[in-house]
Tab-separated table of C-alpha atoms in Angstrom:
chain	number	residue	atom	x	y	z
A	1	MET	CA	-100.335	145.697	-107.139
A	2	THR	CA	-99.413	145.666	-103.433
A	3	LYS	CA	-96.875	143.215	-102.142
A	4	LYS	CA	-97.982	141.000	-99.208
A	5	ASN	CA	-95.978	141.065	-95.968
A	6	THR	CA	-94.484	137.639	-95.291
A	7	PHE	CA	-93.020	136.355	-92.043
A	8	MET	CA	-89.260	135.944	-92.235
A	9	ALA	CA	-87.732	133.461	-89.777
A	10	ASN	CA	-84.707	134.733	-87.893
A	11	SER	CA	-82.546	132.278	-85.986
A	12	ASP	CA	-81.002	135.012	-83.809
A	13	TYR	CA	-84.376	136.172	-82.520
A	14	PHE	CA	-85.422	132.562	-81.962
A	15	THR	CA	-82.281	131.894	-79.882
A	16	ILE	CA	-82.888	135.051	-77.829
A	17	ALA	CA	-86.481	133.990	-77.203
A	18	ILE	CA	-85.392	130.496	-76.064
A	19	TYR	CA	-82.800	131.962	-73.684
A	20	THR	CA	-85.404	134.386	-72.306
A	21	VAL	CA	-87.903	131.600	-71.640
A	22	VAL	CA	-85.274	129.359	-70.026
A	23	THR	CA	-83.959	132.208	-67.838
A	24	SER	CA	-87.500	133.106	-66.746
A	25	LEU	CA	-88.190	129.482	-65.807
A	26	ILE	CA	-84.954	129.249	-63.792
A	27	ILE	CA	-85.742	132.486	-61.917
A	28	ALA	CA	-89.298	131.296	-61.203
A	29	LEU	CA	-87.940	127.962	-59.952
A	30	MET	CA	-85.427	129.699	-57.658
A	31	ILE	CA	-88.148	131.949	-56.218
A	32	LYS	CA	-90.346	128.907	-55.648
A	33	LEU	CA	-87.519	127.054	-53.867
A	34	LEU	CA	-86.522	130.034	-51.713
A	35	PHE	CA	-89.898	131.337	-50.587
A	36	PHE	CA	-91.959	128.140	-50.660
A	37	TRP	CA	-89.303	125.581	-49.797
A	38	LYS	CA	-91.597	123.315	-47.730
A	39	ASP	CA	-94.031	122.873	-50.613
A	40	SER	CA	-91.128	122.501	-53.023
A	41	PHE	CA	-89.490	119.750	-50.978
A	42	ALA	CA	-92.850	118.001	-50.641
A	43	VAL	CA	-93.198	118.014	-54.440
A	44	ILE	CA	-89.611	116.789	-54.858
A	45	ASP	CA	-90.176	114.035	-52.289
A	46	SER	CA	-93.350	112.841	-53.998
A	47	PHE	CA	-91.592	112.944	-57.370
A	48	LEU	CA	-88.667	110.887	-56.056
A	49	SER	CA	-91.095	108.411	-54.485
A	50	ALA	CA	-92.875	108.044	-57.820
A	51	ILE	CA	-89.668	107.353	-59.756
A	52	SER	CA	-88.003	105.359	-56.961
A	53	PRO	CA	-88.440	102.007	-58.790
A	54	PHE	CA	-86.526	103.415	-61.748
A	55	LEU	CA	-83.761	104.851	-59.520
A	56	ILE	CA	-83.457	101.568	-57.612
A	57	GLY	CA	-83.363	99.761	-60.947
A	58	VAL	CA	-80.434	101.918	-62.105
A	59	ILE	CA	-78.566	101.101	-58.870
A	60	PHE	CA	-79.349	97.398	-59.306
A	61	ALA	CA	-78.009	97.531	-62.854
A	62	LEU	CA	-74.767	99.209	-61.727
A	63	LEU	CA	-74.240	96.643	-58.973
A	64	MET	CA	-75.135	93.644	-61.143
A	65	ASN	CA	-73.146	94.729	-64.200
A	66	PRO	CA	-69.733	93.305	-63.067
A	67	LEU	CA	-71.230	89.897	-62.226
A	68	VAL	CA	-73.188	89.783	-65.502
A	69	ASN	CA	-70.087	90.694	-67.526
A	70	TRP	CA	-67.965	88.054	-65.778
A	71	ILE	CA	-70.534	85.268	-66.251
A	72	ARG	CA	-71.132	86.232	-69.884
A	73	ASN	CA	-67.527	86.761	-70.994
A	74	THR	CA	-65.671	84.244	-68.836
A	75	VAL	CA	-68.084	81.475	-67.846
A	76	LEU	CA	-70.370	81.251	-70.880
A	77	MET	CA	-68.298	82.512	-73.828
A	78	LYS	CA	-64.828	81.405	-72.689
A	79	TRP	CA	-65.471	78.238	-70.695
A	80	PHE	CA	-68.657	76.926	-72.348
A	81	HIS	CA	-67.966	78.452	-75.796
A	82	VAL	CA	-71.368	80.119	-76.249
A	83	SER	CA	-70.902	82.011	-79.519
A	84	ASN	CA	-74.177	83.961	-79.563
A	85	ARG	CA	-73.469	87.079	-77.502
A	86	ILE	CA	-77.144	88.072	-77.106
A	87	LEU	CA	-78.075	84.610	-75.816
A	88	ALA	CA	-75.052	84.608	-73.497
A	89	ASN	CA	-76.086	88.023	-72.142
A	90	ILE	CA	-79.645	86.852	-71.391
A	91	ILE	CA	-78.429	83.677	-69.666
A	92	ALA	CA	-75.836	85.669	-67.684
A	93	ILE	CA	-78.511	88.090	-66.420
A	94	ILE	CA	-80.791	85.226	-65.345
A	95	ILE	CA	-77.968	83.383	-63.547
A	96	SER	CA	-76.767	86.585	-61.854
A	97	TYR	CA	-80.185	87.435	-60.456
A	98	LEU	CA	-80.751	83.859	-59.309
A	99	ILE	CA	-77.427	83.939	-57.436
A	100	VAL	CA	-78.060	87.316	-55.791
A	101	VAL	CA	-81.696	86.674	-54.835
A	102	SER	CA	-80.873	83.206	-53.466
A	103	ALA	CA	-77.996	84.611	-51.404
A	104	MET	CA	-80.238	87.362	-49.990
A	105	VAL	CA	-83.025	84.935	-49.079
A	106	VAL	CA	-80.657	82.437	-47.455
A	107	GLY	CA	-78.874	85.242	-45.625
A	108	LEU	CA	-82.102	86.692	-44.230
A	109	ILE	CA	-83.365	83.256	-43.192
A	110	TYR	CA	-80.138	82.691	-41.274
A	111	ILE	CA	-79.479	86.220	-39.954
A	112	ILE	CA	-82.856	87.026	-38.353
A	113	PRO	CA	-82.975	83.895	-36.114
A	114	GLU	CA	-79.286	84.396	-35.238
A	115	ILE	CA	-79.922	87.988	-34.102
A	116	ILE	CA	-82.863	86.889	-31.951
A	117	ALA	CA	-80.829	84.014	-30.478
A	118	SER	CA	-77.905	86.336	-29.670
A	119	LEU	CA	-80.185	88.845	-27.928
A	120	THR	CA	-81.866	86.065	-25.952
A	121	LEU	CA	-78.461	84.728	-24.911
A	122	PHE	CA	-77.451	88.245	-23.880
A	123	VAL	CA	-80.516	88.548	-21.639
A	124	ASP	CA	-79.763	85.157	-20.077
A	125	ARG	CA	-76.110	86.100	-19.431
A	126	VAL	CA	-76.861	89.421	-17.694
A	127	PRO	CA	-77.586	87.836	-14.251
A	128	GLU	CA	-74.344	85.811	-14.438
A	129	TRP	CA	-72.294	88.912	-15.262
A	130	ALA	CA	-74.055	90.887	-12.542
A	131	ASP	CA	-73.339	88.182	-9.937
A	132	SER	CA	-69.671	88.061	-10.973
A	133	ILE	CA	-69.308	91.831	-10.656
A	134	LEU	CA	-71.097	91.866	-7.285
A	135	ILE	CA	-68.818	89.099	-5.969
A	136	PHE	CA	-65.788	91.083	-7.139
A	137	LEU	CA	-67.074	94.268	-5.446
A	138	ASN	CA	-67.821	92.443	-2.169
A	139	ASP	CA	-64.379	90.850	-2.134
A	140	TYR	CA	-62.773	94.208	-2.861
A	141	ALA	CA	-64.814	95.843	-0.072
A	142	ASP	CA	-63.707	93.115	2.388
A	143	LYS	CA	-60.045	93.608	1.480
A	144	HIS	CA	-60.342	97.399	1.792
A	145	PRO	CA	-62.668	98.100	4.718
A	146	ASN	CA	-61.791	101.793	4.677
A	147	LEU	CA	-63.659	102.179	1.376
A	148	ASN	CA	-67.429	102.449	1.644
A	149	LEU	CA	-68.795	100.594	-1.401
A	150	ASP	CA	-72.250	99.855	-0.020
A	151	PHE	CA	-73.904	102.469	-2.199
A	152	VAL	CA	-72.134	101.184	-5.345
A	153	ILE	CA	-73.053	97.574	-4.551
A	154	SER	CA	-76.693	98.386	-3.833
A	155	SER	CA	-76.940	100.599	-6.934
A	156	PHE	CA	-75.422	97.925	-9.118
A	157	GLY	CA	-77.774	95.290	-7.691
A	158	ASN	CA	-80.788	97.470	-8.475
A	159	ALA	CA	-79.381	98.266	-11.923
A	160	ASP	CA	-79.109	94.549	-12.632
A	161	SER	CA	-82.855	93.997	-12.216
A	162	TYR	CA	-83.653	97.187	-14.118
A	163	VAL	CA	-81.427	96.241	-17.078
A	164	GLN	CA	-82.866	92.745	-17.162
A	165	ASP	CA	-86.436	94.127	-17.239
A	166	VAL	CA	-85.504	96.488	-20.069
A	167	LEU	CA	-83.860	93.693	-22.052
A	168	ASN	CA	-86.826	91.365	-21.484
A	169	LYS	CA	-89.023	94.033	-23.068
A	170	LEU	CA	-86.456	94.842	-25.755
A	171	VAL	CA	-86.213	91.376	-27.300
A	172	PRO	CA	-89.931	91.120	-28.171
A	173	SER	CA	-89.893	94.679	-29.508
A	174	ILE	CA	-86.919	93.911	-31.752
A	175	THR	CA	-88.620	90.725	-32.903
A	176	SER	CA	-91.786	92.667	-33.745
A	177	ALA	CA	-89.647	95.311	-35.485
A	178	LEU	CA	-88.094	92.615	-37.666
A	179	VAL	CA	-91.551	91.296	-38.496
A	180	VAL	CA	-92.758	94.815	-39.344
A	181	THR	CA	-89.701	95.290	-41.553
A	182	GLY	CA	-90.522	92.066	-43.368
A	183	VAL	CA	-94.116	93.220	-43.864
A	184	THR	CA	-92.842	96.554	-45.196
A	185	VAL	CA	-90.595	94.752	-47.648
A	186	VAL	CA	-93.541	92.682	-48.833
A	187	ARG	CA	-95.651	95.841	-49.102
A	188	TYR	CA	-93.057	97.433	-51.364
A	189	LEU	CA	-92.485	94.192	-53.228
A	190	PHE	CA	-94.142	95.691	-56.319
A	191	ASN	CA	-91.554	98.503	-56.441
A	192	ILE	CA	-88.756	95.981	-55.995
A	193	ILE	CA	-90.094	93.824	-58.824
A	194	VAL	CA	-90.436	96.878	-61.086
A	195	ALA	CA	-86.884	97.931	-60.164
A	196	MET	CA	-85.545	94.477	-61.066
A	197	ILE	CA	-87.379	94.571	-64.406
A	198	VAL	CA	-85.936	98.037	-65.117
A	199	SER	CA	-82.431	96.837	-64.249
A	200	CYS	CA	-82.854	93.792	-66.525
A	201	TYR	CA	-83.843	96.022	-69.458
A	202	LEU	CA	-80.919	98.343	-68.738
A	203	LEU	CA	-78.512	95.394	-68.725
A	204	LEU	CA	-80.033	93.915	-71.887
A	205	ASP	CA	-80.082	97.152	-73.885
A	206	LYS	CA	-76.855	98.793	-72.706
A	207	LYS	CA	-75.604	99.531	-76.213
A	208	ALA	CA	-78.981	100.721	-77.437
A	209	GLN	CA	-79.401	103.030	-74.420
A	210	LYS	CA	-75.936	104.501	-74.904
A	211	ARG	CA	-76.607	105.025	-78.587
A	212	SER	CA	-79.951	106.749	-77.933
A	213	ILE	CA	-78.457	109.131	-75.365
A	214	LYS	CA	-75.566	109.927	-77.689
A	215	ARG	CA	-77.954	110.663	-80.583
A	216	VAL	CA	-79.970	113.087	-78.451
A	217	ILE	CA	-76.838	114.903	-77.224
A	218	TYR	CA	-75.427	115.328	-80.731
A	219	ALA	CA	-78.834	116.366	-82.090
A	220	PHE	CA	-79.325	119.314	-79.703
A	221	LEU	CA	-75.742	120.462	-79.051
A	222	PRO	CA	-72.905	121.623	-81.290
A	223	GLU	CA	-70.523	118.834	-82.199
A	224	GLU	CA	-67.637	120.115	-80.044
A	225	LYS	CA	-69.805	120.566	-76.929
A	226	ALA	CA	-71.518	117.223	-77.546
A	227	SER	CA	-68.143	115.465	-77.736
A	228	LYS	CA	-67.046	117.091	-74.459
A	229	LEU	CA	-70.303	116.150	-72.751
A	230	CYS	CA	-70.072	112.519	-73.932
A	231	LYS	CA	-66.457	112.376	-72.785
A	232	GLY	CA	-67.473	113.703	-69.356
A	233	ILE	CA	-70.309	111.172	-69.062
A	234	ARG	CA	-67.978	108.305	-69.986
A	235	LEU	CA	-65.431	109.505	-67.437
A	236	ALA	CA	-68.105	109.770	-64.742
A	237	ILE	CA	-69.529	106.302	-65.443
A	238	THR	CA	-66.041	104.759	-65.578
A	239	THR	CA	-64.977	106.373	-62.283
A	240	PHE	CA	-68.181	105.410	-60.509
A	241	GLY	CA	-68.193	101.884	-61.927
A	242	ASP	CA	-64.520	101.222	-61.151
A	243	PHE	CA	-65.016	102.192	-57.518
A	244	ILE	CA	-68.211	100.142	-57.122
A	245	ASP	CA	-66.709	97.069	-58.827
A	246	GLY	CA	-63.442	97.229	-56.935
A	247	LYS	CA	-65.070	97.868	-53.575
A	248	MET	CA	-67.516	94.979	-54.051
A	249	ILE	CA	-64.684	92.563	-54.865
A	250	ASP	CA	-62.600	93.895	-51.982
A	251	SER	CA	-65.495	93.573	-49.510
A	252	LEU	CA	-66.272	90.045	-50.715
A	253	ILE	CA	-62.646	89.006	-50.166
A	254	ILE	CA	-62.637	90.554	-46.666
A	255	GLY	CA	-65.920	88.809	-45.805
A	256	LEU	CA	-64.615	85.421	-46.971
A	257	LEU	CA	-61.315	85.960	-45.156
A	258	THR	CA	-63.187	86.798	-41.935
A	259	PHE	CA	-65.378	83.700	-42.328
A	260	VAL	CA	-62.390	81.375	-42.843
A	261	CYS	CA	-60.453	82.904	-39.928
A	262	MET	CA	-63.426	82.531	-37.593
A	263	LEU	CA	-63.873	78.883	-38.554
A	264	VAL	CA	-60.170	78.243	-37.924
A	265	ILE	CA	-60.337	79.974	-34.534
A	266	SER	CA	-63.435	77.949	-33.606
A	267	PHE	CA	-61.319	74.751	-33.764
A	268	PHE	CA	-59.388	76.023	-30.729
A	269	GLY	CA	-62.551	75.969	-28.636
A	270	ILE	CA	-63.227	79.723	-28.582
A	271	PRO	CA	-66.975	80.077	-27.859
A	272	GLY	CA	-69.287	81.803	-30.346
A	273	TYR	CA	-67.060	81.643	-33.393
A	274	ALA	CA	-68.653	78.607	-35.029
A	275	SER	CA	-72.249	79.790	-34.567
A	276	CYS	CA	-71.658	83.472	-35.457
A	277	ALA	CA	-69.156	83.019	-38.306
A	278	LEU	CA	-71.637	83.607	-41.141
A	279	LEU	CA	-73.485	86.483	-39.451
A	280	VAL	CA	-70.286	88.322	-38.505
A	281	SER	CA	-68.767	87.766	-41.960
A	282	ILE	CA	-71.844	89.232	-43.676
A	283	ILE	CA	-71.783	92.283	-41.365
A	284	VAL	CA	-68.064	92.832	-42.046
A	285	CYS	CA	-68.542	92.346	-45.805
A	286	VAL	CA	-71.425	94.849	-46.064
A	287	THR	CA	-69.941	97.555	-43.829
A	288	ASN	CA	-66.548	97.290	-45.529
A	289	MET	CA	-68.152	98.992	-48.543
A	290	ILE	CA	-67.900	102.258	-46.585
A	291	PRO	CA	-64.301	103.570	-46.679
A	292	TYR	CA	-62.490	104.370	-43.420
A	293	PHE	CA	-65.536	104.216	-41.133
A	294	GLY	CA	-66.896	100.897	-42.432
A	295	PRO	CA	-64.554	98.628	-40.426
A	296	PHE	CA	-65.543	100.410	-37.207
A	297	LEU	CA	-69.256	100.359	-38.041
A	298	GLY	CA	-69.076	96.612	-38.604
A	299	GLY	CA	-66.394	95.668	-36.091
A	300	ILE	CA	-67.854	97.259	-32.946
A	301	PRO	CA	-71.216	95.404	-32.995
A	302	CYS	CA	-69.423	92.166	-33.894
A	303	VAL	CA	-67.077	92.546	-30.925
A	304	PHE	CA	-70.110	93.156	-28.718
A	305	LEU	CA	-71.922	90.153	-30.248
A	306	LEU	CA	-69.027	87.779	-29.614
A	307	GLY	CA	-68.436	89.325	-26.194
A	308	ILE	CA	-71.835	87.930	-25.179
A	309	TYR	CA	-70.333	84.434	-25.330
A	310	SER	CA	-67.179	85.462	-23.458
A	311	PRO	CA	-64.990	88.576	-23.120
A	312	LYS	CA	-62.135	86.519	-24.549
A	313	SER	CA	-64.105	85.949	-27.774
A	314	GLY	CA	-64.745	89.680	-28.205
A	315	LEU	CA	-61.105	90.579	-27.538
A	316	ILE	CA	-59.798	87.974	-30.018
A	317	PHE	CA	-62.174	89.245	-32.706
A	318	ALA	CA	-61.094	92.856	-32.073
A	319	ILE	CA	-57.474	91.828	-32.701
A	320	LEU	CA	-58.510	89.743	-35.729
A	321	ILE	CA	-60.482	92.556	-37.387
A	322	LEU	CA	-57.604	95.011	-36.831
A	323	ILE	CA	-55.192	92.616	-38.562
A	324	ILE	CA	-57.618	92.005	-41.458
A	325	GLN	CA	-58.266	95.720	-41.944
A	326	GLN	CA	-54.543	96.489	-41.946
A	327	LEU	CA	-54.102	93.777	-44.568
A	328	ASP	CA	-56.977	95.260	-46.551
A	329	GLY	CA	-55.758	98.842	-46.302
A	330	ASN	CA	-52.134	98.102	-47.221
A	331	VAL	CA	-52.276	95.076	-49.535
A	332	ILE	CA	-55.697	93.920	-50.781
A	333	GLY	CA	-57.383	97.313	-51.221
A	334	PRO	CA	-54.574	99.029	-53.171
A	335	LYS	CA	-54.149	95.963	-55.421
A	336	ILE	CA	-57.861	95.896	-56.351
A	337	LEU	CA	-58.911	99.546	-56.183
A	338	GLY	CA	-55.634	101.216	-57.112
A	339	ASP	CA	-56.304	104.942	-57.528
A	340	SER	CA	-59.902	104.559	-58.695
A	341	THR	CA	-61.103	107.621	-56.766
A	342	GLY	CA	-58.029	109.850	-56.804
A	343	LEU	CA	-59.257	111.496	-53.589
A	344	ARG	CA	-57.125	112.499	-50.656
A	345	PRO	CA	-58.117	111.047	-47.251
A	346	LEU	CA	-59.450	114.454	-46.132
A	347	TRP	CA	-61.905	114.598	-49.044
A	348	VAL	CA	-62.912	110.961	-48.523
A	349	ILE	CA	-63.843	111.746	-44.902
A	350	PHE	CA	-65.691	114.867	-46.083
A	351	ALA	CA	-67.664	112.845	-48.660
A	352	ILE	CA	-68.595	110.187	-46.090
A	353	THR	CA	-69.675	112.795	-43.529
A	354	LEU	CA	-71.741	114.802	-46.003
A	355	GLY	CA	-73.250	111.687	-47.561
A	356	GLY	CA	-74.173	110.289	-44.155
A	357	TRP	CA	-75.851	113.583	-43.216
A	358	LEU	CA	-77.858	113.662	-46.446
A	359	ALA	CA	-78.834	109.993	-46.873
A	360	GLY	CA	-77.673	107.956	-43.886
A	361	VAL	CA	-75.708	104.749	-44.475
A	362	ALA	CA	-76.476	104.736	-48.220
A	363	GLY	CA	-75.103	108.267	-48.439
A	364	MET	CA	-71.925	107.241	-46.620
A	365	PHE	CA	-71.367	104.584	-49.268
A	366	LEU	CA	-72.342	106.663	-52.325
A	367	GLY	CA	-70.701	109.892	-51.154
A	368	VAL	CA	-67.159	108.814	-52.058
A	369	PRO	CA	-67.800	107.676	-55.666
A	370	CYS	CA	-70.051	110.712	-56.309
A	371	LEU	CA	-67.361	113.118	-55.109
A	372	ALA	CA	-64.768	111.139	-57.110
A	373	VAL	CA	-66.886	111.615	-60.245
A	374	VAL	CA	-67.146	115.373	-59.646
A	375	THR	CA	-63.398	115.572	-58.980
A	376	LYS	CA	-62.460	113.616	-62.115
A	377	VAL	CA	-64.718	115.735	-64.342
A	378	MET	CA	-63.406	118.969	-62.810
A	379	GLU	CA	-59.796	117.800	-63.243
A	380	SER	CA	-60.511	117.023	-66.893
A	381	ILE	CA	-61.961	120.509	-67.447
A	382	VAL	CA	-59.077	122.192	-65.586
A	383	ASP	CA	-56.455	120.164	-67.533
A	384	GLU	CA	-58.072	121.148	-70.826
A	385	ARG	CA	-58.081	124.842	-69.933
A	386	LEU	CA	-54.472	124.729	-68.702
A	387	THR	CA	-53.425	123.004	-71.938
A	388	LYS	CA	-55.061	125.773	-73.981
A	389	LYS	CA	-53.088	128.343	-71.950
A	390	GLN	CA	-49.918	126.240	-72.442
A	391	LEU	CA	-49.375	125.905	-68.693
A	392	ASN	CA	-47.785	122.739	-67.319
A	393	MET	CA	-49.355	122.336	-63.853
A	394	PRO	CA	-49.972	118.616	-63.181
A	395	VAL	CA	-51.834	117.367	-60.128
A	396	LEU	CA	-49.464	116.751	-57.241
A	397	LYS	CA	-49.365	113.208	-55.931
A	398	PRO	CA	-49.016	112.490	-52.193
A	399	ASP	CA	-45.458	112.953	-51.013
A	400	LYS	CA	-43.479	109.781	-50.512
A	401	PRO	CA	-41.001	109.496	-47.628
A	402	HIS	CA	-37.514	110.481	-48.700
A	403	ILE	CA	-34.755	108.162	-47.494
A	404	LYS	CA	-31.158	109.345	-47.658
A	405	LEU	CA	-28.831	106.612	-48.885
A	406	PRO	CA	-25.235	106.275	-47.731
A	407	PRO	CA	-22.583	107.112	-50.397
A	408	ILE	CA	-21.816	103.453	-51.292
A	409	ALA	CA	-25.468	102.478	-51.584
A	410	LYS	CA	-26.193	105.669	-53.554
A	411	GLU	CA	-23.356	104.942	-55.982
A	412	SER	CA	-24.468	101.318	-56.487
A	413	LYS	CA	-28.030	102.494	-57.085
A	414	GLU	CA	-26.815	104.954	-59.775
A	415	LEU	CA	-24.816	102.177	-61.503
A	416	LYS	CA	-27.862	99.917	-61.426
A	417	ASP	CA	-30.015	102.658	-62.985
A	418	LYS	CA	-27.451	103.150	-65.775
A	419	LYS	CA	-27.415	99.392	-66.501
A	420	ASP	CA	-31.217	99.317	-66.589
A	421	LYS	CA	-31.245	102.195	-69.088
A	422	LYS	CA	-28.711	100.387	-71.324
């Protein structure tokens, strides 16, 4: 009686086959990207466009999470004693979205007319400025007859009419551009609604989503590698979230401080400060989200905007924004953000530059937290490997200025340290 041949499963051969298939797919993907990069980027672009509502929803959820947590934990559960956590979470999400959407609508309703009014005022002021400069040039030419300024005066007079014609055409074009932007927003309203729904589900099912991702990781990876991966994900989310939360609070404080200061200055009769206080404060608040370059991106157009009313207004605001940014950089920012990124200034500038090149203003904002996440994860991996090798090589902190004390002060400081230790 012959014995039948049966198939014997072998886990080693199965693992080799999986690695072979995965390696072949990676090589094929690299060849596709290298030799057919235009088609590849077109496919990637269409794929990102298709999933853009989900990506926007994830960003919405990250931005809304601090406000939802504060309303749920502090306002509802602590102040109003709502005991049901699920009900408090739902109410907190609804209130948060009502606040944010209402603020955006009110802001847009106020900002767009203010921009148009400022541009119209600028066009109306150009002839006055041109006449003042021409009077100054004529007076200077009369006092210094040896200088021939006829060409400069005639050129400036012609430039005045040319600039005014350009600005007269520019205002309607900007107005139409704003209208087109509004139409585009309405056209993509479906994606925005889908993104808000996605963000609501993410905020409602945070624990369930975390649990599902953790189950999948532990199901397909060895326990040690799964634990490391989960630890890295938690570190990345914590680093990114801490920066976003802290920067939002910091920018909100700077915006409110700018608004209050402008209202106070308006009481002294400085033109433009009362009418532009809200618009300028919103610009400063939004651009302050970008480290280092944000104050300049927001301050320069605001100085120009207030300079339309009078040069004195623009100069006062330039001094004001410098004082506020120094206060933010030395007091408010460090108190709120602390060392949430752990990045040196050189790497912060690198992240902003690279992010701006890749994704414009959004990239300038997201570049810093993304690089901070990569840095934190890499530091964690490096620390773990150094610990295994029993090497004590901590990360060096920025050097602090060393001040030499005189002998008496040094001795008193040592006595004080001994008393503190006792």
